[in-house]
Amino acid sequence: QSRTCKLPEHFTVKVGAMKVAPRHDCELSDWWVAQPCSRACGGGEVVQRRAIRAQAAGGGTPCPGTEALFRTLQCNMKACPLARVDIARTEPKLVRAGLAFVIHVEGDNLNPSEDRILLVPASVQCGSTNTHAGGAACSQPGSDASHLICGDGRQSMWVQKAGSYRICFCDASSALIRNHEGSGSISSGSFDAVGVAGSGCAGPQAYVQAPM
């Protein structure tokens, strides 16, 4: 009698065995902080990561690649205390074109690692022009929250032409409001507020303070 292999009783010869694993999707842990916020205020970044607890099985959703186990988020968006800039003086007192010099800035809530100064023509206001005569970082040894030393006195700070210049200061950790005409003004508001952005000292418009 022929068999059509349509009924269970037609399958009488055992040729092997198999096991089917239960379906399990990839299991991931909760996110945890891998690198703390890069700044205490003024807008920083925190790196978080997660781990694979169990690999997928039985055709479940596979685990993501390594890149998907890390993410970077904004943190500490509240603006830092605004820097107070009182006075600025040059060293030497008499500056000559083509020769390096140092600018000392005195005040409070200054940040040596990020704050900078910029020289603009004396006829224009700080933060209102892209024209400038150079600038310098203020992270020289001896700088602190009340006294910045800007320029190394050798090559980082000098002017090509004699003339009158305005010393403009950038408070890198403050929140900067962009005005309708493109200029900027500082604010103590949160960085995630509408119209407020932490720009650092990326452009001349960020140098809005003018020491006396």
XYZ file of C-alpha atoms in Angstrom, residues 11 22 39 50 76 78 83 90 92 103 118 146 196:
13
model
C 5.990 9.023 9.287
C 12.379 29.454 23.231
C 30.855 71.000 33.009
C 24.294 50.213 28.852
C 23.896 71.068 33.637
C 21.822 76.230 33.887
C 31.831 86.904 35.022
C 48.735 95.635 29.418
C 54.309 96.324 29.290
C 46.860 91.611 28.976
C 39.901 90.118 21.604
C 39.764 86.785 39.849
C 19.516 81.453 24.531
